[in-house]
CSV table of C-alpha atoms in Angstrom, one decimal:
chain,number,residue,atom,x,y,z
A,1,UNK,CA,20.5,10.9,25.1
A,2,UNK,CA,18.3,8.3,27.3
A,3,UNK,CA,15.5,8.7,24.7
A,4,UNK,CA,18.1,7.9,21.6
A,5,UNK,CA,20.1,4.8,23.6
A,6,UNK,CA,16.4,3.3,24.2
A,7,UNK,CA,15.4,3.7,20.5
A,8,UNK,CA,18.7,1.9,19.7
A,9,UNK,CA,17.9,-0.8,21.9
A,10,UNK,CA,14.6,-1.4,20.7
A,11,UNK,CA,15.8,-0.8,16.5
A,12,UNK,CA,18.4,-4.2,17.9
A,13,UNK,CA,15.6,-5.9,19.0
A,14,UNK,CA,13.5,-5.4,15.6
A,15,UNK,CA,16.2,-6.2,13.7
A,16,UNK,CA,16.9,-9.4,16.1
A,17,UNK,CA,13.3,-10.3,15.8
A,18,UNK,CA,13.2,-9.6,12.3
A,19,UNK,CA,16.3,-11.9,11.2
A,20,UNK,CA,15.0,-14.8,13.7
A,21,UNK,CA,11.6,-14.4,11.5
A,22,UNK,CA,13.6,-14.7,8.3
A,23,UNK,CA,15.6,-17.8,9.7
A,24,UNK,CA,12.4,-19.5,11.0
A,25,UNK,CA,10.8,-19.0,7.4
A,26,UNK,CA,13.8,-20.4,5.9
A,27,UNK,CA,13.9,-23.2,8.1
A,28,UNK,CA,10.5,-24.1,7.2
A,29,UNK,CA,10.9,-23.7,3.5
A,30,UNK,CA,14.0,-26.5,3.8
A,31,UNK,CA,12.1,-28.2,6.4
A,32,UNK,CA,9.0,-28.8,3.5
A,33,UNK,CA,11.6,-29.3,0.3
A,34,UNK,CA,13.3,-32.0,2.4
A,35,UNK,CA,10.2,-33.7,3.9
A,36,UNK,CA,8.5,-33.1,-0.2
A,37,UNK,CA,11.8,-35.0,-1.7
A,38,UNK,CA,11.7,-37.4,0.8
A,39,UNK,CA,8.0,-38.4,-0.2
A,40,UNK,CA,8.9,-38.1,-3.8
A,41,UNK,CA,11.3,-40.7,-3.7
A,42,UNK,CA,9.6,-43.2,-0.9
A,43,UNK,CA,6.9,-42.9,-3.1
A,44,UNK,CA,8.9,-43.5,-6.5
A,45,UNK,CA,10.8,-46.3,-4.5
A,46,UNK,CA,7.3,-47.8,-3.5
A,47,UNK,CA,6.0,-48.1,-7.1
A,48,UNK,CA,9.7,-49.1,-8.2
A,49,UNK,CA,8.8,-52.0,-5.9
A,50,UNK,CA,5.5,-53.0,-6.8
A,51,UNK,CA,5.8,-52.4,-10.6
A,52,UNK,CA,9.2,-54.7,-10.7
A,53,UNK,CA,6.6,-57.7,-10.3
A,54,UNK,CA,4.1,-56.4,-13.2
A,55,UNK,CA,5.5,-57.9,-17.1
A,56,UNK,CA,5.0,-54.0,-17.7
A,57,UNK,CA,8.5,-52.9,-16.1
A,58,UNK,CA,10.6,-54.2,-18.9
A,59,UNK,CA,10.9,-51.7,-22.1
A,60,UNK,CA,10.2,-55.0,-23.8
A,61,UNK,CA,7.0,-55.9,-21.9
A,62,UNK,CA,5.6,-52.1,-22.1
A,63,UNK,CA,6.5,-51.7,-26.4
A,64,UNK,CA,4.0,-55.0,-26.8
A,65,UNK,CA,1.7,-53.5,-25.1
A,66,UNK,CA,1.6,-50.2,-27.3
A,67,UNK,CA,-0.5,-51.1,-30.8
A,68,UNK,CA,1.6,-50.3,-34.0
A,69,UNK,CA,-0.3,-47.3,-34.9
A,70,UNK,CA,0.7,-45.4,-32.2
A,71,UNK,CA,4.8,-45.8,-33.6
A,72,UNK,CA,3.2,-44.7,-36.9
A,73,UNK,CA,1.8,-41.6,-35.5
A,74,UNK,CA,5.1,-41.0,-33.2
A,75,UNK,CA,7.0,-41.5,-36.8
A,76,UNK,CA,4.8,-39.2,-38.7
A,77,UNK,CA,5.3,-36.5,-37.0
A,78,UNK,CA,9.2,-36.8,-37.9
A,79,UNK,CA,8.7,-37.8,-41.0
A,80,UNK,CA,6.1,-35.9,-42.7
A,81,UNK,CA,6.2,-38.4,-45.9
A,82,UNK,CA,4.5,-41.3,-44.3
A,83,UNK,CA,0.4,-41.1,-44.3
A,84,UNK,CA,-1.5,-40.3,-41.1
A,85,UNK,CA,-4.1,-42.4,-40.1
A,86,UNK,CA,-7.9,-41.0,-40.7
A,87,UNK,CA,-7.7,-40.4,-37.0
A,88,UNK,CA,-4.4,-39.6,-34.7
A,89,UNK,CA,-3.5,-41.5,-31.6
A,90,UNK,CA,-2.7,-38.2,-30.3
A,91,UNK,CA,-6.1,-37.0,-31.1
A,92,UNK,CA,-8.0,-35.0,-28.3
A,93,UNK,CA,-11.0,-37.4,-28.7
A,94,UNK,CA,-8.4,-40.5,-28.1
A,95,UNK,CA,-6.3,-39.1,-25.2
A,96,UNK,CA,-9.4,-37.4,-23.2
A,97,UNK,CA,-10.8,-41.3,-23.6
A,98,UNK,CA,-7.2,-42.7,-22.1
A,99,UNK,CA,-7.5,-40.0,-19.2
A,100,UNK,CA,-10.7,-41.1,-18.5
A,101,UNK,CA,-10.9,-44.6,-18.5
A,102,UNK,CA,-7.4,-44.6,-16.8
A,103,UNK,CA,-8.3,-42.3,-13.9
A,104,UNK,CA,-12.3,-43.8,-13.8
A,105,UNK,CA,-11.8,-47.3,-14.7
A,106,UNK,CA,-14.8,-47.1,-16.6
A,107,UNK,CA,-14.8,-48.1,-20.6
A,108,UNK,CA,-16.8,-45.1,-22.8
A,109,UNK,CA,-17.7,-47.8,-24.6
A,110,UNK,CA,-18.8,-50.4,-23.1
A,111,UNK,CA,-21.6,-49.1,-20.0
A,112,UNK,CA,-21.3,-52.7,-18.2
A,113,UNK,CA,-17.5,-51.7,-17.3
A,114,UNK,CA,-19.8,-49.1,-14.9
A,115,UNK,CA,-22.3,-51.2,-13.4
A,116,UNK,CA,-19.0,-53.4,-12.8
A,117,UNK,CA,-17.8,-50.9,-10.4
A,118,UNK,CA,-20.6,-50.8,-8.6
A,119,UNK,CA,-21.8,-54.6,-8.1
A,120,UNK,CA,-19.1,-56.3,-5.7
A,121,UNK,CA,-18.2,-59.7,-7.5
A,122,UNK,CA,-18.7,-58.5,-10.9
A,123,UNK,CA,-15.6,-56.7,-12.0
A,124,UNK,CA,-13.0,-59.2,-13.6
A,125,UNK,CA,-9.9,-58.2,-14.1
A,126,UNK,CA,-8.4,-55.7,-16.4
A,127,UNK,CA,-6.2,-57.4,-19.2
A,128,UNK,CA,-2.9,-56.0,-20.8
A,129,UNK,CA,-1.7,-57.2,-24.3
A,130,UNK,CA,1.5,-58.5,-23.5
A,131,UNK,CA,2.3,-59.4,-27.5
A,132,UNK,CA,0.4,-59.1,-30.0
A,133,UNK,CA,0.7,-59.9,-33.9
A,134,UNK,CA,-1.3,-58.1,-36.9
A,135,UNK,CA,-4.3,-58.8,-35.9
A,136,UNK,CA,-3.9,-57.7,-32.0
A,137,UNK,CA,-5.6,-54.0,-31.1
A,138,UNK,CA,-6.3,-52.6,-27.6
A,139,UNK,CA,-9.3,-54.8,-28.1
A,140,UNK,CA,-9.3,-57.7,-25.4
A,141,UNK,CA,-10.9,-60.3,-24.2
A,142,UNK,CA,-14.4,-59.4,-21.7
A,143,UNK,CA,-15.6,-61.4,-18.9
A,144,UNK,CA,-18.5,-60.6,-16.9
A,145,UNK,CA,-20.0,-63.2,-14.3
A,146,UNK,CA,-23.3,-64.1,-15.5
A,147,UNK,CA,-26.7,-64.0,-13.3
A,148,UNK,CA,-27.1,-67.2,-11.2
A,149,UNK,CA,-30.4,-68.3,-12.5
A,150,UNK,CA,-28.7,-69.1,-16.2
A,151,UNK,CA,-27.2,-72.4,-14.0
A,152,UNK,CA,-30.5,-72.9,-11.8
A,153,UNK,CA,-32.4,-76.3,-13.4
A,154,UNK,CA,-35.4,-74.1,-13.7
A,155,UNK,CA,-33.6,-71.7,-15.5
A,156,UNK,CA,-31.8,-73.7,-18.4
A,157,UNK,CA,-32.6,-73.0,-21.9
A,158,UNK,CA,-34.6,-75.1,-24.0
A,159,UNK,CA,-31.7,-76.6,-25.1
A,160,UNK,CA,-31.4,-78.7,-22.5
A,161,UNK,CA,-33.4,-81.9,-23.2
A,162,UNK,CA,-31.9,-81.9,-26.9
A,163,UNK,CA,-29.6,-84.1,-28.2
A,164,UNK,CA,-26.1,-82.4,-28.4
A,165,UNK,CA,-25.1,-79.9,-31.2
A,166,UNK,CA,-24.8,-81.9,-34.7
A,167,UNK,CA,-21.6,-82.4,-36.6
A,168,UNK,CA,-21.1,-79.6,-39.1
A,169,UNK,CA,-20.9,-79.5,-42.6
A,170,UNK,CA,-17.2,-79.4,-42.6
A,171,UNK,CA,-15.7,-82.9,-41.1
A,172,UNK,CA,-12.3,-82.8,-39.0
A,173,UNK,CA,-9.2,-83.0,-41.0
A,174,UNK,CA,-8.6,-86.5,-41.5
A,175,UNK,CA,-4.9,-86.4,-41.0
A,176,UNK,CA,-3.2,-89.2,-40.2
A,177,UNK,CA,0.5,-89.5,-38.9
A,178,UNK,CA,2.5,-91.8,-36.7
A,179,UNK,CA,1.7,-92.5,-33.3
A,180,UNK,CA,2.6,-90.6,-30.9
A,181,UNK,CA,6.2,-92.2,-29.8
A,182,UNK,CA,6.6,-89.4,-26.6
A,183,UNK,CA,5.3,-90.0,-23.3
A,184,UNK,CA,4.1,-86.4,-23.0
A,185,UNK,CA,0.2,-86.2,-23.8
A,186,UNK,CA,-2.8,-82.7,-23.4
A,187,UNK,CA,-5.6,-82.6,-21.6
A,188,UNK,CA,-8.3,-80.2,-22.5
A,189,UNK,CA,-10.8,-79.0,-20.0
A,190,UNK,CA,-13.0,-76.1,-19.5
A,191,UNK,CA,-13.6,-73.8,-16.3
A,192,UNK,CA,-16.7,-72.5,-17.5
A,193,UNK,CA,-17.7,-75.8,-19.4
A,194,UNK,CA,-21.7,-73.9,-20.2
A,195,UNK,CA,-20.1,-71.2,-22.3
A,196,UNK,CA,-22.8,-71.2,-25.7
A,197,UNK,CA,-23.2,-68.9,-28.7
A,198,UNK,CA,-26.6,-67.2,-29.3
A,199,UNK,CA,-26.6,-68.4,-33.0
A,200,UNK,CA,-26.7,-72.0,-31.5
A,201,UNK,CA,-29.1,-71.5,-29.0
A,202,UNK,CA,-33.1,-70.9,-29.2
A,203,UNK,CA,-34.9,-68.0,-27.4
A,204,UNK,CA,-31.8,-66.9,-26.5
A,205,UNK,CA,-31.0,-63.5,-27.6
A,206,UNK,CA,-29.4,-61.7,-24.3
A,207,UNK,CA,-25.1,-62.5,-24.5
A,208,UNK,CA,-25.7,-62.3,-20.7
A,209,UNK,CA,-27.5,-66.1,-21.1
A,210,UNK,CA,-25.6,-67.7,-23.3
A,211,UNK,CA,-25.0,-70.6,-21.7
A,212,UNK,CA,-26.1,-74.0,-21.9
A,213,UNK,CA,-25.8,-77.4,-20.5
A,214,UNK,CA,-25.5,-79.5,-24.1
A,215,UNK,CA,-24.6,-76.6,-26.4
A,216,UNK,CA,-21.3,-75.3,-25.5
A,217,UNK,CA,-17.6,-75.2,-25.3
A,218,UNK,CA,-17.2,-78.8,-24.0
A,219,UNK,CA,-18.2,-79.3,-27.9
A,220,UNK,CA,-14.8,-77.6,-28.8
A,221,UNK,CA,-12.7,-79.7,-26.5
A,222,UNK,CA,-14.4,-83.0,-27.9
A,223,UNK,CA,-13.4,-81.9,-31.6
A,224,UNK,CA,-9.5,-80.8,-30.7
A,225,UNK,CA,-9.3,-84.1,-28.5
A,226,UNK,CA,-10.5,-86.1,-31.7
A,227,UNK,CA,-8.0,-84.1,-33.7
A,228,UNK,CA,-4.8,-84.8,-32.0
A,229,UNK,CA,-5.9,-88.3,-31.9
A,230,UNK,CA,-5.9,-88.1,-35.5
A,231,UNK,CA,-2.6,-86.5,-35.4
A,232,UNK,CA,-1.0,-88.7,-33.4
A,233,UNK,CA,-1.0,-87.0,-30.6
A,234,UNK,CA,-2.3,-88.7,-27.0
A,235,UNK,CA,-5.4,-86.4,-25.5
A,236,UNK,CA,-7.5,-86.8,-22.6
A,237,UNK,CA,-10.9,-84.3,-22.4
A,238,UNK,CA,-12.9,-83.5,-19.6
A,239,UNK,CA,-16.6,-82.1,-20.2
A,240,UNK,CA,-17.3,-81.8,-16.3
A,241,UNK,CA,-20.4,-80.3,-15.8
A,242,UNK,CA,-19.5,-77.8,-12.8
A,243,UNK,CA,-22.8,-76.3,-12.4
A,244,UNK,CA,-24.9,-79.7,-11.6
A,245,UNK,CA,-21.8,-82.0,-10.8
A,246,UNK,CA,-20.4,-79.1,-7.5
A,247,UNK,CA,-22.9,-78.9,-4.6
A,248,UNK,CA,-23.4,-75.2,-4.0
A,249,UNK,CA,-21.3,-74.2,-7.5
A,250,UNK,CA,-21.3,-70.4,-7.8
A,251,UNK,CA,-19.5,-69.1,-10.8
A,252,UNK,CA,-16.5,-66.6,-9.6
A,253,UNK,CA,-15.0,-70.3,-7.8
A,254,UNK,CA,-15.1,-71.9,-11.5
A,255,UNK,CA,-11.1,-72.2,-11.7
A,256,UNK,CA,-10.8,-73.8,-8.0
A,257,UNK,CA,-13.2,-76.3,-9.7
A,258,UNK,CA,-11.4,-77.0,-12.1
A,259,UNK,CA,-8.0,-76.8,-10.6
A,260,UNK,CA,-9.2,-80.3,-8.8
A,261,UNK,CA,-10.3,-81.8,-12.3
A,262,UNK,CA,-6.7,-81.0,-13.4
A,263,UNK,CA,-5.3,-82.8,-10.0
A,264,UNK,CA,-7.4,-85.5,-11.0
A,265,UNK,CA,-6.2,-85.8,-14.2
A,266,UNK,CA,-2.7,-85.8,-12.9
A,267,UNK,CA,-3.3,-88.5,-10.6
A,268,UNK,CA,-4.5,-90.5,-13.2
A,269,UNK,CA,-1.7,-89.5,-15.6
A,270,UNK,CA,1.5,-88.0,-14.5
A,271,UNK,CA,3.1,-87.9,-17.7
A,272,UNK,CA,0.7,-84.9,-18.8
A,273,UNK,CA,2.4,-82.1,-20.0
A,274,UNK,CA,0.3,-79.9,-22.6
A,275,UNK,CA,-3.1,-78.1,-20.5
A,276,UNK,CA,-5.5,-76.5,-22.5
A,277,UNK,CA,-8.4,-74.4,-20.5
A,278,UNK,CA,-10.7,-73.6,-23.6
A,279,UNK,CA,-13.5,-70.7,-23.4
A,280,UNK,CA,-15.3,-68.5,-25.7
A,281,UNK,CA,-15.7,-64.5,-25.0
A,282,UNK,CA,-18.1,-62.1,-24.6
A,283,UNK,CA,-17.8,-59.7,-27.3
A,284,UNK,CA,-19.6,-59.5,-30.4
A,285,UNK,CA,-18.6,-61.5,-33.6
A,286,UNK,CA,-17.3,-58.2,-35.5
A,287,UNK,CA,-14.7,-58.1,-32.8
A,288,UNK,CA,-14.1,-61.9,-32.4
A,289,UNK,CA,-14.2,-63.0,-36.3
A,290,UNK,CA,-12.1,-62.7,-39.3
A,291,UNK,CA,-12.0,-63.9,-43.0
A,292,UNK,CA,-9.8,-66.4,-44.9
A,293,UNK,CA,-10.3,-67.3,-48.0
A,294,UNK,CA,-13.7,-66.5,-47.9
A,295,UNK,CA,-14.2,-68.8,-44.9
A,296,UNK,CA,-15.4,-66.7,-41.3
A,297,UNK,CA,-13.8,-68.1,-38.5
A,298,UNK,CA,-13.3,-67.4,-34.6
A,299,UNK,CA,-10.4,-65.5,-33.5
A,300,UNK,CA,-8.3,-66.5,-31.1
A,301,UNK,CA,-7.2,-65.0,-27.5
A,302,UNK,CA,-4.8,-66.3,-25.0
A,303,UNK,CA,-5.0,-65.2,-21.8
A,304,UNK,CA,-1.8,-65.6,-19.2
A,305,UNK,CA,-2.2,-65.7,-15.4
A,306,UNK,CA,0.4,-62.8,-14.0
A,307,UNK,CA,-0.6,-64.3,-10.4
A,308,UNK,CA,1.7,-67.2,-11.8
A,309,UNK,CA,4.8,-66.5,-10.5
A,310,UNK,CA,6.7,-68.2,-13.6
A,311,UNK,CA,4.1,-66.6,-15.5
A,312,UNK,CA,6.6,-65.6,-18.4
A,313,UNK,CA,7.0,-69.7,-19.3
A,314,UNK,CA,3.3,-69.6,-19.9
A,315,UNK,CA,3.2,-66.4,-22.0
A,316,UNK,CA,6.7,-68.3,-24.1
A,317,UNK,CA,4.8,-71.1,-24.8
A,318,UNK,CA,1.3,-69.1,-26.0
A,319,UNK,CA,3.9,-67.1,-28.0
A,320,UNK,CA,5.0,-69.8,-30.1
A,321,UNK,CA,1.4,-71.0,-30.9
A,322,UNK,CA,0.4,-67.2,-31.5
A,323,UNK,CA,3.2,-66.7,-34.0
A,324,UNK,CA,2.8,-70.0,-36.0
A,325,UNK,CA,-1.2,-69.1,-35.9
A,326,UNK,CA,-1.0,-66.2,-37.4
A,327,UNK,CA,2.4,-67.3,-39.8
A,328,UNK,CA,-0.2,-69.6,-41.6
A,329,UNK,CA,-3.6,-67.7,-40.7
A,330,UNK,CA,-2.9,-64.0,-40.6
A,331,UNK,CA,-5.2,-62.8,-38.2
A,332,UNK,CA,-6.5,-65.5,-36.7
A,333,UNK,CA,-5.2,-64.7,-33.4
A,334,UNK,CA,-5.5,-61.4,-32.1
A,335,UNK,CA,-3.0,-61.7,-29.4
A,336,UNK,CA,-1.6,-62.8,-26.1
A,337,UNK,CA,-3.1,-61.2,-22.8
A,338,UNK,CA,-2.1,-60.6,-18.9
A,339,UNK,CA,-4.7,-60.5,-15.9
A,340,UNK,CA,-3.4,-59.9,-12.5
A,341,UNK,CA,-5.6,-57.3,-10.8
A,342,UNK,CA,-8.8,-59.2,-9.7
A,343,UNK,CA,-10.4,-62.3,-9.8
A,344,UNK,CA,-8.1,-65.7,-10.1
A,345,UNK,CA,-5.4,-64.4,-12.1
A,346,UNK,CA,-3.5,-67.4,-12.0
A,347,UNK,CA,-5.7,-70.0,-14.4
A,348,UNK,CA,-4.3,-73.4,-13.0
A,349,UNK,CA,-1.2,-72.3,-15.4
A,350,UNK,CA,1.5,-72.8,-12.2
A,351,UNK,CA,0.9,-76.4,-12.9
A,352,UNK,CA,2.8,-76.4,-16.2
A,353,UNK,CA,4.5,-73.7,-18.2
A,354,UNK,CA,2.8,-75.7,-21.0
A,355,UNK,CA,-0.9,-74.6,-19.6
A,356,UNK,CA,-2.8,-71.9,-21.8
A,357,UNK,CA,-6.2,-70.5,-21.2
A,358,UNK,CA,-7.8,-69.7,-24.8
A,359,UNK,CA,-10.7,-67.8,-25.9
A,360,UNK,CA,-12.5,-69.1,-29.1
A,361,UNK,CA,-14.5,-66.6,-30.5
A,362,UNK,CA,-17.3,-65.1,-29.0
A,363,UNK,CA,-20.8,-65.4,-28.2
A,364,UNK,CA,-21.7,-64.4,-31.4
A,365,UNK,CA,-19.9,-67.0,-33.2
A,366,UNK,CA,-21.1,-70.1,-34.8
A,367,UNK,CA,-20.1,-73.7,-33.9
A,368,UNK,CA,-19.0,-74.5,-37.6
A,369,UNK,CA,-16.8,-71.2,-36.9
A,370,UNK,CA,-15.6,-72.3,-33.7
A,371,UNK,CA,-14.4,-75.8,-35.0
A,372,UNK,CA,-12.8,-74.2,-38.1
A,373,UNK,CA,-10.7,-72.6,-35.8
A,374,UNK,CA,-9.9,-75.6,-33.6
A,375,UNK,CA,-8.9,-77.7,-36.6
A,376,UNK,CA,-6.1,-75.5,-37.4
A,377,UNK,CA,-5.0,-74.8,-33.2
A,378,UNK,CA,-4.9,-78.4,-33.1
A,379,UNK,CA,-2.8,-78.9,-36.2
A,380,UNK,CA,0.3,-76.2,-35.1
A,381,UNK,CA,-0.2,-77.0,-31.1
A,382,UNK,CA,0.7,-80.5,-32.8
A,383,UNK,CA,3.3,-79.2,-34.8
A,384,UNK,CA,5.1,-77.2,-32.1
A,385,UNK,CA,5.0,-81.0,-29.8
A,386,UNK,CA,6.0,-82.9,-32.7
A,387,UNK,CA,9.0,-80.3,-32.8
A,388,UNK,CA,9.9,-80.5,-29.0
A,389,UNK,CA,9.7,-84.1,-28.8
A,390,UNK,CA,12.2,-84.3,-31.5
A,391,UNK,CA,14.8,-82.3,-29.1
């Protein structure tokens, strides 16, 4: 009887043990569900938080960014009527390149997006299409900072000692209408005022050295400032010469250059109101160029500062020009574009919801190109102040 009371005992104590096990296991499994929801949604909460500042979080902001053939594709695959592209969206080729250059960072398709990664300074930032029209495609605008010695005086292309570019073929529009009877006036400058086209430029053949200190964008401002004059419109244009005119210039500080040219101008003019920062891009002409009416001219990108913290003015007001661009000139703009990650991604455009930074072309492009496409910004940026002076 002894023996049997003892081997009750102990059978307690096993079974004691044994629920105390289960309990501790079950405590630990709710311990780890609570502590894994907790993460879930500090972590949700956290990107809730960040996101809410990105143009991204609005349904609106994150359908620009989505090119129409990706609807089509979604559509076709309800509606088995309408044609499929040659090549789906949903592809495996096109969503293992998404993974990858979303989880790398690095472009398949363009290898200088890897050596970007690698050399501190060089990355720019990342742009999102924020609208976009017909002509817009996850194509957009590429910046990389170009080596030093292109702006060392030893280094300057031939070009240098020339005259400046000659007039082309095609005149400016010689468009007259009344003066301007508003006080509101533009001012066109350039933060990277050496920006050149290899087609313009001799012994250069590398996109990485197109720049020069006669041959370049400053060329564009001077024709859009002559145009609005012609329009009626009151313009001021600054070709400063940031390279030879800052002591110690290096090129990632270009827009705190030219933020001070811009306080300048202000000082001299308060009454300014319409800022245009006016560049060229990096890419090659079949992805800066299109046709009308048998005429080749140099798309168009804007580029909007999301560092601007009333950055959506700014996009508004590149809108309007985008829309009537491409209205008259289908195509001729391929779209409006957000930086935020690196870099400045501000662009001196905090200083008036009016400011826009634009892209003309590319380095592939030709001047006569270049200045067909300025003619017609300057006629509907003239339009669009005409209109708001009339309010």
């Amino acid at each position: 009887m002894k023996w049997l009371t003892a081997e009750v005992e102990t059978n307690k104590i096993k079974r004691f043990f044994q629920g105390l096990g289960t309990l501790t296991r079950l405590y630990l499994m709710l311990s780890f569900i609570t502590f894994s929801v907790v993460f879930i949604v500090g972590t949700l909460v956290y990107l809730q938080n960040k996101i809410s500042f990105e143009p991204l979080s609005t349904i609106t902001g994150t359908a620009a960014t989505v090119p129409t053939t990706v609807f089509i594709d979604m559509m076709t695959t309800q509606v088995p009527q309408l044609e499929k592209a040659s090549t789906s969206t949903f592809s495996q080729k096109n969503i293992t390149k998404f993974l990858f250059q979303f989880m790398s960072g690095i472009n398949p398709k363009n290898p200088k997006s890897l050596v970007a990664l690698a050399i501190p300074g060089m990355e720019r930032e990342t742009p999102s299409l924020l609208y976009g029209g017909d002509a817009a495609t996850s194509i957009s605008p590429v910046e990389y900072n170009p080596p030093a010695k292109v702006f060392q005086q030893d280094e300057i292309s031939s070009t240098r000692e020339e005259s400046p570019a000659p007039v082309p073929s095609e005149p400016a529009p010689n468009k007259q209408v009344n003066e301007n009877k508003g006080n509101k006036s533009v001012f066109i400058y350039h933060s990277h005022n050496r920006e050149s086209w290899i087609p313009e430029l001799t012994k250069i053949t590398n996109p990485d050295l197109a720049f020069d200190a006669n041959k370049n964008v400053t060329l564009l401002g001077k024709r859009m400032k002559e145009s609005f004059d012609k329009l009626g419109i009151s313009a001021t244009h600054s070709d400063k010469d940031y390279p030879s005119s800052v002591k110690g210039f290096t090129y990632p500080k270009s827009y705190q250059y030219s933020k001070l040219t811009v306080k300048e101008a202000f000082a001299t003019n308060p009454k300014l109101s319409y800022l245009f920062d006016i560049h060229r891009d990096s890419q090659g002409r079949d992805k800066t160029t299109v046709t009308i009416n048998k005429k080749d001219y140099a798309q168009i990108y804007f580029v909007v500062g999301e560092k601007n913290p009333n950055w959506e003015k700014n996009m508004e007001f590149a809108k309007k020009i985008h829309d009537k661009l491409n209205e008259k000139y289908p195509g001729i703009s391929r779209g409006i574009f957000g930086k935020n990650s690196n870099g400045n991604g501000e662009y001196n455009q905090s200083i008036s919801p009016n400011s826009s930074l634009i892209e003309i072309g590319g380095v592939e492009n030709t001047l006569v190109e270049s200045y067909r496409t300025i003619d017609i910004l300057v006629e509907i940026i003239a339009d669009l102040i005409n209109d708001a002076e009339k309010v």
